[in-house]
Amino acid sequence: MSRETDDLADVADIEEDLEDLALEDDYALNPEFVSDVADALDRGDAERLRELLSALHPADVADLMGFLSADAREELVPHLDPETLAEILSELDSEIREEVLEHVPSATLAKAIGEMESDDAADVVDDLEADKRAEVMAAMPETERAAIETSLAYEDETAGRLMQREVVAAPQFWTVGQAIDHFRRDAGDLPELFFDIYVVDPAYKPVGAVPVSLLLRSGRQVPLAQIMEPVNEIAVDLDQEEVAYIFDKYHLISAPVVDSAGRLVGQITVDDIVGVVQEEGEEDILALAGVSDAGRDASVMGIVRSRLPWLLINTLTAALAASVIGAFEGEIQKLAILAALMPVVASLGGNAGTQTLAVAVRALASRELSAFNAVRTVSREMVVGLMNGAALALLTGGAIYLMFHDLRLTLAFGLALMINLFVAAAAGAVIPLALDRMGRDPAVSSSVFVTFVTDFTGFFAFLGLAAIILL
Amino acid sequence: MSRETDDLADVADIEEDLEDLALEDDYALNPEFVSDVADALDRGDAERLRELLSALHPADVADLMGFLSADAREELVPHLDPETLAEILSELDSEIREEVLEHVPSATLAKAIGEMESDDAADVVDDLEADKRAEVMAAMPETERAAIETSLAYEDETAGRLMQREVVAAPQFWTVGQAIDHFRRDAGDLPELFFDIYVVDPAYKPVGAVPVSLLLRSGRQVPLAQIMEPVNEIAVDLDQEEVAYIFDKYHLISAPVVDSAGRLVGQITVDDIVGVVQEEGEEDILALAGVSDAGRDASVMGIVRSRLPWLLINTLTAALAASVIGAFEGEIQKLAILAALMPVVASLGGNAGTQTLAVAVRALASRELSAFNAVRTVSREMVVGLMNGAALALLTGGAIYLMFHDLRLTLAFGLALMINLFVAAAAGAVIPLALDRMGRDPAVSSSVFVTFVTDFTGFFAFLGLAAIILL
């Protein structure tokens, strides 16, 4: 601070204070700071707004926009310069991004997109409405446009869309010194950040990689071919979930992406993988609950649309399970306590089935469950189901006997509970395995099957046994 | 291949073939390959075993061990040299690791641990039984022992345990050239891989970071202070989930870890974060289902112990909800169809509540839901609940009317459904928010509360309305 004047030091202090105010200890945005921004927007106080926004990292500005109302966001957009806009766009939730993009003039957008890495640029262009997309693409230089079109030709959620086209490659016969001199001379052509230099053969196929830190500590005369390490090549059409699995398993920092002929076409870096792993985990949580996230800024109708289909499917299965009860109406009329106990049998089966299901879905996702140990896993689950069923039958059976002093009722309840927990364990393990074998995502739709099986079995076993033993 | 003899080329071909055989297209282990290994172990064929294992990356050997029986693993361990062992140990599932560690002689283990990075080494030592730990620590050189003891002093799942102590630091006044010369001269002291050079002040506090790729493309005479970038310092006692959040949000590759005085004590790199994000996502999936993963090699008793407590809690809440039904025994006896319809009301409420819960838990984890938008989010959920309830009431009400031609029954059912879906939405949003506010993990135990509320409300609303309207 010695070279700054006192005035500048004061400004710096204020900025430091604002930064401290903006984020809470856990790096979440401070609600008061969000209110300050909303107030400044209401008052149209551009000066204060500029001050507040300058305290934030672009990722935090994106986060902030998620907390503002749609109107406030629309007012905020003109206050962002193209460079900041470029950084924010790739951080925004997709439904908010679509809305923001509508309010940015095409020329500004073309400029902002030009500042982005190729993967982020393609994502943004993909979100544009057809008309606007044509305008923006027309306003971009030929080479950038071509690069984005190439990216968009790859399917969503594949390596091709995840990769950046900017890579650092060197021929096999170069030495460390030649590589370093080359990079220093042509620094402008290099990606902003890179972690590995890919060594390629004359056909531009990657044959190895040299981590930048290794390059730095090796002698200038050492040939790259001597220090290069083997690479895990990623096929350009590989699903992003598979890509994440490979990165996680082999602790990769970056990996070369190759086309069908094996030629280097781009690279994926691990910082993009963190986002993918996060996303895939979230998708599984939501899929198991039968919901697709409509996002924090979704409209009520958007949310209803995202949830109603699952509820309708569940209505059908619930009705089917209820029809079992209908078949035992006579028994229930004779002994109404059956109606109070049957949901307990069904509900505990549902809980046990959900437990097994969650474990199986997790194990399948991490490749810990495969054809090799499927039989062993399912049998073990079934033994666990029997034991849990026996334990619960003893406990709850005891309670029921104490309350009703009816040994036959106790017996029917306990047996039904054991049967349902056994069936729950089998269904919770077999259903996701079967879906996986059929090439479907086991997290999606497993739970409706499992719950149906445990409801149906719970009602049928308890009422059926009661009819036989009691009446 | 030009410099190899034909024999060597053949060996290389065989190895290439084995590698292809070992892994399936999705990088999961091939079940046949696992069987081959199991057979070689049964036959005691050390030669074949060596050949098979050499085709695998250490991460795949660790994966393989997860598929083998405990006996087979015990036989496999002596075939691994200390170097391979070191690489495998940090990849193993923790319950398998504990078991493997028992079968490795202390001296071998001390040597293997010496080859590891400090974070992995501490994890392994932490898994050792007290006796064995003392033996292994005694067999290690003084400095390594001290390093591990320091790591273990940090709490589990904090930045201190996640970080590696090996960092590359440079004083503020160095130039790019000085740094490069220094690294090349003292290459042996550097970590094997590094991505950022931390620039430190005389008190060893980080003031900035220079990515290695930036160092490489800058002129030799440029001062580090001129090209360094601001750093996100991580406090050594920060929870690993928070650390992962910061890495994900700011797309970090590495970050300096500082002690309470702000001094640089280590670094965390993004490749370790991928594992943390994976782990936290898996924990949420399991927590929502009320189960802690006992691991693919857990014993039946281990699994029972991990699941029974949750089932017992659910037994209590299910019994409480069932007691509502008991209170309406008279009504059910008069009209047994009520018994068949009431689980449908409860079950749809449960599904709707679970949907809202999953969305809320996800939003809380990604900090998209906070005090600032809590009221807005909960109100929106309640409106959605009402609308979904109305839609389902119309549809199922229609079906019920067609089946039973009873307008009053239809009315009771439809109204109960609307009430339950409204309550489900409120509970699904408010319960995780409340748990989070109390500083508890919203994924843990939310679902038992939500299901209880929807079961209770479903039974009470339907039977209560039926009693009023119908009887």
CSV table of C-alpha atoms in Angstrom, one decimal, chain A residues 46-370:
chain,number,residue,atom,x,y,z
A,46,ALA,CA,-26.3,3.3,-10.8
A,47,GLU,CA,-23.4,4.6,-8.7
A,48,ARG,CA,-24.2,2.4,-5.6
A,49,LEU,CA,-24.9,-0.5,-7.9
A,50,ARG,CA,-21.5,-0.3,-9.6
A,51,GLU,CA,-19.9,-0.1,-6.1
A,52,LEU,CA,-21.8,-3.1,-4.8
A,53,LEU,CA,-21.2,-5.3,-7.9
A,54,SER,CA,-17.5,-4.5,-8.1
A,55,ALA,CA,-17.1,-6.2,-4.7
A,56,LEU,CA,-18.3,-9.5,-6.2
A,57,HIS,CA,-16.6,-12.3,-8.2
A,58,PRO,CA,-18.5,-13.0,-11.4
A,59,ALA,CA,-19.7,-16.3,-9.9
A,60,ASP,CA,-21.2,-14.3,-7.1
A,61,VAL,CA,-22.9,-11.9,-9.4
A,62,ALA,CA,-24.5,-14.9,-11.2
A,63,ASP,CA,-25.6,-16.2,-7.8
A,64,LEU,CA,-27.0,-12.8,-6.9
A,65,MET,CA,-29.1,-12.7,-10.0
A,66,GLY,CA,-30.7,-16.0,-9.0
A,67,PHE,CA,-31.9,-14.3,-5.8
A,68,LEU,CA,-33.4,-11.2,-7.6
A,69,SER,CA,-36.8,-11.0,-9.1
A,70,ALA,CA,-37.1,-11.2,-12.9
A,71,ASP,CA,-37.8,-7.5,-13.1
A,72,ALA,CA,-34.8,-6.6,-11.0
A,73,ARG,CA,-32.6,-8.8,-13.2
A,74,GLU,CA,-33.9,-7.1,-16.3
A,75,GLU,CA,-32.9,-3.7,-14.8
A,76,LEU,CA,-29.5,-5.1,-13.7
A,77,VAL,CA,-28.4,-6.4,-17.1
A,78,PRO,CA,-27.6,-3.0,-18.8
A,79,HIS,CA,-25.2,-2.2,-15.8
A,80,LEU,CA,-22.9,-5.0,-16.8
A,81,ASP,CA,-20.1,-4.5,-19.4
A,82,PRO,CA,-19.5,-7.2,-22.1
A,83,GLU,CA,-16.5,-8.6,-20.3
A,84,THR,CA,-18.3,-9.1,-17.0
A,85,LEU,CA,-21.3,-10.4,-18.9
A,86,ALA,CA,-19.2,-13.0,-20.6
A,87,GLU,CA,-18.0,-14.3,-17.2
A,88,ILE,CA,-21.5,-14.2,-15.7
A,89,LEU,CA,-23.3,-15.9,-18.5
A,90,SER,CA,-21.5,-19.2,-18.1
A,91,GLU,CA,-22.3,-19.3,-14.4
A,92,LEU,CA,-26.0,-18.6,-14.5
A,93,ASP,CA,-28.7,-21.2,-13.9
A,94,SER,CA,-30.0,-22.1,-17.4
A,95,GLU,CA,-33.5,-20.9,-17.1
A,96,ILE,CA,-32.3,-17.5,-15.7
A,97,ARG,CA,-29.7,-17.4,-18.5
A,98,GLU,CA,-32.4,-17.8,-21.2
A,99,GLU,CA,-34.3,-14.9,-19.7
A,100,VAL,CA,-31.3,-12.7,-19.4
A,101,LEU,CA,-30.2,-13.4,-22.9
A,102,GLU,CA,-33.5,-12.0,-24.2
A,103,HIS,CA,-32.6,-8.6,-22.8
A,104,VAL,CA,-29.0,-8.3,-24.1
A,105,PRO,CA,-28.7,-6.7,-27.6
A,106,SER,CA,-27.3,-9.1,-30.2
A,107,ALA,CA,-24.1,-7.0,-30.8
A,108,THR,CA,-23.2,-6.9,-27.1
A,109,LEU,CA,-23.9,-10.6,-26.9
A,110,ALA,CA,-21.7,-11.4,-29.9
A,111,LYS,CA,-18.9,-9.5,-28.2
A,112,ALA,CA,-19.4,-11.3,-24.9
A,113,ILE,CA,-19.5,-14.7,-26.5
A,114,GLY,CA,-16.2,-13.9,-28.2
A,115,GLU,CA,-14.6,-13.6,-24.8
A,116,MET,CA,-15.6,-17.1,-23.7
A,117,GLU,CA,-13.9,-20.5,-23.9
A,118,SER,CA,-15.4,-22.6,-26.7
A,119,ASP,CA,-17.4,-24.9,-24.5
A,120,ASP,CA,-19.1,-22.1,-22.6
A,121,ALA,CA,-19.7,-20.1,-25.8
A,122,ALA,CA,-21.5,-23.1,-27.4
A,123,ASP,CA,-23.7,-23.5,-24.3
A,124,VAL,CA,-24.8,-19.9,-24.4
A,125,VAL,CA,-25.5,-20.0,-28.2
A,126,ASP,CA,-27.5,-23.2,-27.6
A,127,ASP,CA,-29.8,-21.3,-25.2
A,128,LEU,CA,-30.7,-18.6,-27.7
A,129,GLU,CA,-34.0,-18.4,-29.6
A,130,ALA,CA,-33.6,-19.2,-33.3
A,131,ASP,CA,-34.0,-15.5,-34.4
A,132,LYS,CA,-31.6,-14.1,-31.9
A,133,ARG,CA,-29.1,-16.9,-32.5
A,134,ALA,CA,-29.0,-16.1,-36.2
A,135,GLU,CA,-28.4,-12.4,-35.4
A,136,VAL,CA,-25.7,-13.1,-32.9
A,137,MET,CA,-23.9,-15.6,-35.1
A,138,ALA,CA,-24.0,-13.1,-38.0
A,139,ALA,CA,-22.3,-10.5,-35.8
A,140,MET,CA,-19.4,-12.8,-34.9
A,141,PRO,CA,-16.1,-13.2,-36.8
A,142,GLU,CA,-16.0,-16.2,-39.2
A,143,THR,CA,-13.6,-18.4,-37.2
A,144,GLU,CA,-15.5,-18.0,-33.9
A,145,ARG,CA,-18.8,-18.8,-35.6
A,146,ALA,CA,-17.3,-21.9,-37.2
A,147,ALA,CA,-15.8,-23.0,-33.8
A,148,ILE,CA,-19.2,-22.7,-32.1
A,149,GLU,CA,-21.0,-24.5,-34.9
A,150,THR,CA,-18.5,-27.4,-34.6
A,151,SER,CA,-19.1,-27.6,-30.8
A,152,LEU,CA,-22.9,-27.5,-31.3
A,153,ALA,CA,-22.7,-30.4,-33.7
A,154,TYR,CA,-21.8,-32.7,-30.7
A,155,GLU,CA,-24.7,-33.9,-28.6
A,156,ASP,CA,-25.5,-32.3,-25.3
A,157,GLU,CA,-23.9,-33.9,-22.2
A,158,THR,CA,-21.1,-35.5,-24.2
A,159,ALA,CA,-17.3,-35.1,-24.1
A,160,GLY,CA,-17.5,-33.0,-27.3
A,161,ARG,CA,-19.7,-30.4,-25.6
A,162,LEU,CA,-17.7,-30.5,-22.4
A,163,MET,CA,-14.3,-30.0,-24.0
A,164,GLN,CA,-12.6,-26.9,-25.0
A,165,ARG,CA,-11.0,-26.8,-28.4
A,166,GLU,CA,-8.0,-24.8,-27.2
A,167,VAL,CA,-5.2,-27.3,-26.5
A,168,VAL,CA,-1.4,-27.2,-26.2
A,169,ALA,CA,0.2,-29.9,-28.4
A,170,ALA,CA,3.8,-30.6,-29.3
A,171,PRO,CA,5.5,-33.0,-31.7
A,172,GLN,CA,7.2,-36.1,-30.3
A,173,PHE,CA,10.7,-35.0,-31.4
A,174,TRP,CA,10.7,-31.7,-29.5
A,175,THR,CA,12.9,-31.2,-26.4
A,176,VAL,CA,11.8,-29.4,-23.2
A,177,GLY,CA,13.7,-26.3,-24.3
A,178,GLN,CA,12.1,-26.2,-27.7
A,179,ALA,CA,8.7,-26.5,-26.2
A,180,ILE,CA,9.3,-23.7,-23.6
A,181,ASP,CA,10.8,-21.4,-26.2
A,182,HIS,CA,7.8,-22.0,-28.5
A,183,PHE,CA,5.3,-21.3,-25.8
A,184,ARG,CA,7.0,-18.1,-24.7
A,185,ARG,CA,7.2,-16.9,-28.3
A,186,ASP,CA,3.6,-17.7,-29.2
A,187,ALA,CA,2.1,-17.0,-25.8
A,188,GLY,CA,-0.9,-15.2,-27.4
A,189,ASP,CA,-2.1,-18.4,-29.2
A,190,LEU,CA,-2.2,-20.5,-26.0
A,191,PRO,CA,-5.2,-21.1,-23.8
A,192,GLU,CA,-5.3,-18.9,-20.7
A,193,LEU,CA,-4.6,-21.8,-18.4
A,194,PHE,CA,-3.3,-25.3,-19.2
A,195,PHE,CA,-2.0,-28.2,-17.2
A,196,ASP,CA,-0.8,-30.7,-19.7
A,197,ILE,CA,1.0,-30.5,-23.0
A,198,TYR,CA,-0.1,-33.3,-25.3
A,199,VAL,CA,2.6,-34.9,-27.3
A,200,VAL,CA,1.2,-35.9,-30.7
A,201,ASP,CA,2.4,-38.0,-33.6
A,202,PRO,CA,2.4,-36.8,-37.2
A,203,ALA,CA,-1.2,-37.8,-37.6
A,204,TYR,CA,-2.1,-35.5,-34.6
A,205,LYS,CA,-2.9,-38.5,-32.5
A,206,PRO,CA,-2.0,-38.0,-28.8
A,207,VAL,CA,0.8,-40.4,-27.7
A,208,GLY,CA,1.5,-39.0,-24.2
A,209,ALA,CA,1.2,-35.9,-22.0
A,210,VAL,CA,3.7,-33.8,-20.1
A,211,PRO,CA,2.4,-32.0,-17.1
A,212,VAL,CA,3.4,-28.4,-17.1
A,213,SER,CA,5.1,-28.7,-13.7
A,214,LEU,CA,7.2,-31.6,-15.0
A,215,LEU,CA,8.2,-29.5,-18.0
A,216,LEU,CA,9.3,-26.8,-15.6
A,217,ARG,CA,11.6,-29.0,-13.6
A,218,SER,CA,13.2,-31.0,-16.4
A,219,GLY,CA,16.4,-30.0,-18.2
A,220,ARG,CA,16.1,-28.1,-21.4
A,221,GLN,CA,17.8,-30.8,-23.5
A,222,VAL,CA,15.4,-33.6,-22.4
A,223,PRO,CA,13.2,-34.9,-25.2
A,224,LEU,CA,9.5,-34.7,-24.4
A,225,ALA,CA,9.0,-38.3,-25.6
A,226,GLN,CA,11.3,-39.3,-22.7
A,227,ILE,CA,9.3,-37.7,-19.9
A,228,MET,CA,5.8,-38.0,-21.3
A,229,GLU,CA,3.2,-40.0,-19.4
A,230,PRO,CA,0.5,-42.2,-20.8
A,231,VAL,CA,-2.9,-40.5,-21.5
A,232,ASN,CA,-6.5,-41.6,-21.0
A,233,GLU,CA,-8.0,-40.6,-24.3
A,234,ILE,CA,-11.7,-39.6,-24.2
A,235,ALA,CA,-13.9,-40.3,-27.2
A,236,VAL,CA,-15.6,-37.2,-28.4
A,237,ASP,CA,-19.1,-38.8,-28.1
A,238,LEU,CA,-18.6,-40.3,-24.6
A,239,ASP,CA,-21.4,-39.4,-22.2
A,240,GLN,CA,-20.3,-36.8,-19.6
A,241,GLU,CA,-21.2,-39.1,-16.7
A,242,GLU,CA,-18.7,-41.6,-18.1
A,243,VAL,CA,-16.1,-38.9,-18.5
A,244,ALA,CA,-16.6,-37.8,-14.8
A,245,TYR,CA,-16.2,-41.5,-13.8
A,246,ILE,CA,-12.8,-41.7,-15.6
A,247,PHE,CA,-11.6,-38.4,-14.1
A,248,ASP,CA,-12.6,-39.5,-10.6
A,249,LYS,CA,-11.2,-43.0,-10.9
A,250,TYR,CA,-7.8,-42.0,-12.3
A,251,HIS,CA,-7.5,-38.6,-10.6
A,252,LEU,CA,-7.0,-36.8,-13.9
A,253,ILE,CA,-6.3,-33.1,-14.2
A,254,SER,CA,-6.9,-33.0,-17.9
A,255,ALA,CA,-7.5,-35.5,-20.7
A,256,PRO,CA,-7.2,-35.2,-24.5
A,257,VAL,CA,-10.4,-35.7,-26.5
A,258,VAL,CA,-10.1,-37.5,-29.7
A,259,ASP,CA,-12.4,-38.0,-32.8
A,260,SER,CA,-13.3,-41.3,-34.3
A,261,ALA,CA,-10.0,-41.4,-36.1
A,262,GLY,CA,-8.1,-40.9,-32.9
A,263,ARG,CA,-7.0,-37.4,-33.7
A,264,LEU,CA,-6.7,-34.7,-30.9
A,265,VAL,CA,-9.7,-32.4,-31.2
A,266,GLY,CA,-9.8,-30.8,-27.7
A,267,GLN,CA,-9.3,-31.3,-24.0
A,268,ILE,CA,-11.4,-31.6,-20.9
A,269,THR,CA,-10.1,-30.2,-17.6
A,270,VAL,CA,-11.0,-31.3,-14.1
A,271,ASP,CA,-12.6,-28.0,-13.1
A,272,ASP,CA,-15.4,-28.7,-15.5
A,273,ILE,CA,-15.7,-32.2,-14.1
A,274,VAL,CA,-16.5,-30.9,-10.6
A,275,GLY,CA,-19.6,-29.3,-12.1
A,276,VAL,CA,-20.6,-32.5,-13.9
A,277,VAL,CA,-20.2,-34.6,-10.8
A,278,GLN,CA,-22.3,-32.1,-8.8
A,279,GLU,CA,-25.0,-32.1,-11.5
A,280,GLU,CA,-25.1,-35.9,-11.8
A,281,GLY,CA,-25.5,-36.3,-8.0
A,282,GLU,CA,-28.3,-33.7,-8.0
A,283,GLU,CA,-30.0,-35.4,-10.9
A,284,ASP,CA,-30.0,-38.7,-9.0
A,285,ILE,CA,-31.4,-37.2,-5.8
A,286,LEU,CA,-34.2,-35.6,-7.8
A,287,ALA,CA,-34.8,-38.6,-10.0
A,288,LEU,CA,-35.3,-40.9,-7.0
A,289,ALA,CA,-37.9,-38.5,-5.7
A,290,GLY,CA,-39.6,-38.4,-9.1
A,291,VAL,CA,-39.0,-34.8,-9.9
A,292,SER,CA,-37.0,-32.8,-12.3
A,293,ASP,CA,-35.7,-29.5,-10.9
A,294,ALA,CA,-37.5,-26.6,-12.5
A,295,GLY,CA,-34.9,-24.2,-10.9
A,296,ARG,CA,-35.2,-21.6,-8.2
A,297,ASP,CA,-36.8,-19.1,-10.5
A,298,ALA,CA,-39.3,-21.4,-12.2
A,299,SER,CA,-42.9,-20.3,-12.5
A,300,VAL,CA,-45.7,-22.1,-10.6
A,301,MET,CA,-46.9,-23.6,-13.8
A,302,GLY,CA,-43.4,-24.8,-14.7
A,303,ILE,CA,-43.1,-26.5,-11.4
A,304,VAL,CA,-46.6,-28.1,-11.7
A,305,ARG,CA,-45.7,-29.4,-15.1
A,306,SER,CA,-42.5,-30.9,-13.7
A,307,ARG,CA,-44.2,-32.8,-10.9
A,308,LEU,CA,-47.7,-33.7,-12.0
A,309,PRO,CA,-46.7,-36.6,-14.4
A,310,TRP,CA,-45.0,-38.5,-11.6
A,311,LEU,CA,-47.9,-38.0,-9.2
A,312,LEU,CA,-50.3,-39.3,-11.9
A,313,ILE,CA,-48.2,-42.5,-12.3
A,314,ASN,CA,-48.2,-42.9,-8.5
A,315,THR,CA,-52.0,-42.4,-8.5
A,316,LEU,CA,-52.4,-45.4,-10.8
A,317,THR,CA,-50.1,-47.6,-8.7
A,318,ALA,CA,-51.7,-46.5,-5.5
A,319,ALA,CA,-55.1,-47.3,-6.9
A,320,LEU,CA,-53.9,-50.7,-8.0
A,321,ALA,CA,-52.6,-51.4,-4.5
A,322,ALA,CA,-55.8,-50.1,-3.0
A,323,SER,CA,-57.8,-52.5,-5.1
A,324,VAL,CA,-56.2,-55.3,-3.0
A,325,ILE,CA,-57.9,-53.7,0.1
A,326,GLY,CA,-61.2,-53.5,-1.7
A,327,ALA,CA,-61.1,-57.3,-2.2
A,328,PHE,CA,-60.9,-57.7,1.6
A,329,GLU,CA,-63.8,-55.3,2.4
A,330,GLY,CA,-65.7,-58.1,4.2
A,331,GLU,CA,-62.8,-58.9,6.5
A,332,ILE,CA,-62.2,-55.2,7.3
A,333,GLN,CA,-65.9,-54.7,8.1
A,334,LYS,CA,-65.7,-57.7,10.6
A,335,LEU,CA,-62.5,-56.4,12.2
A,336,ALA,CA,-61.8,-52.7,11.6
A,337,ILE,CA,-58.5,-52.8,13.4
A,338,LEU,CA,-57.1,-54.5,10.3
A,339,ALA,CA,-57.6,-51.1,8.5
A,340,ALA,CA,-55.4,-49.4,11.1
A,341,LEU,CA,-52.6,-51.9,11.0
A,342,MET,CA,-52.3,-52.6,7.3
A,343,PRO,CA,-50.7,-49.2,6.4
A,344,VAL,CA,-48.0,-49.9,9.0
A,345,VAL,CA,-47.0,-53.1,7.2
A,346,ALA,CA,-47.0,-51.3,3.8
A,347,SER,CA,-45.1,-48.3,5.1
A,348,LEU,CA,-42.3,-50.2,6.8
A,349,GLY,CA,-41.9,-52.3,3.6
A,350,GLY,CA,-41.7,-49.0,1.6
A,351,ASN,CA,-39.0,-47.6,3.9
A,352,ALA,CA,-36.9,-50.8,3.8
A,353,GLY,CA,-37.3,-51.0,0.0
A,354,THR,CA,-36.2,-47.4,-0.3
A,355,GLN,CA,-33.1,-48.0,1.8
A,356,THR,CA,-32.0,-50.9,-0.4
A,357,LEU,CA,-32.9,-49.0,-3.5
A,358,ALA,CA,-30.7,-46.0,-2.5
A,359,VAL,CA,-27.8,-48.2,-1.7
A,360,ALA,CA,-28.1,-50.1,-5.0
A,361,VAL,CA,-28.5,-46.9,-7.1
A,362,ARG,CA,-25.3,-45.5,-5.4
A,363,ALA,CA,-23.4,-48.7,-6.0
A,364,LEU,CA,-24.4,-48.9,-9.6
A,365,ALA,CA,-23.4,-45.2,-10.2
A,366,SER,CA,-20.0,-45.9,-8.8
A,367,ARG,CA,-19.6,-49.2,-10.7
A,368,GLU,CA,-19.3,-51.0,-7.3
A,369,LEU,CA,-22.3,-53.2,-8.3
A,370,SER,CA,-21.9,-55.2,-11.6
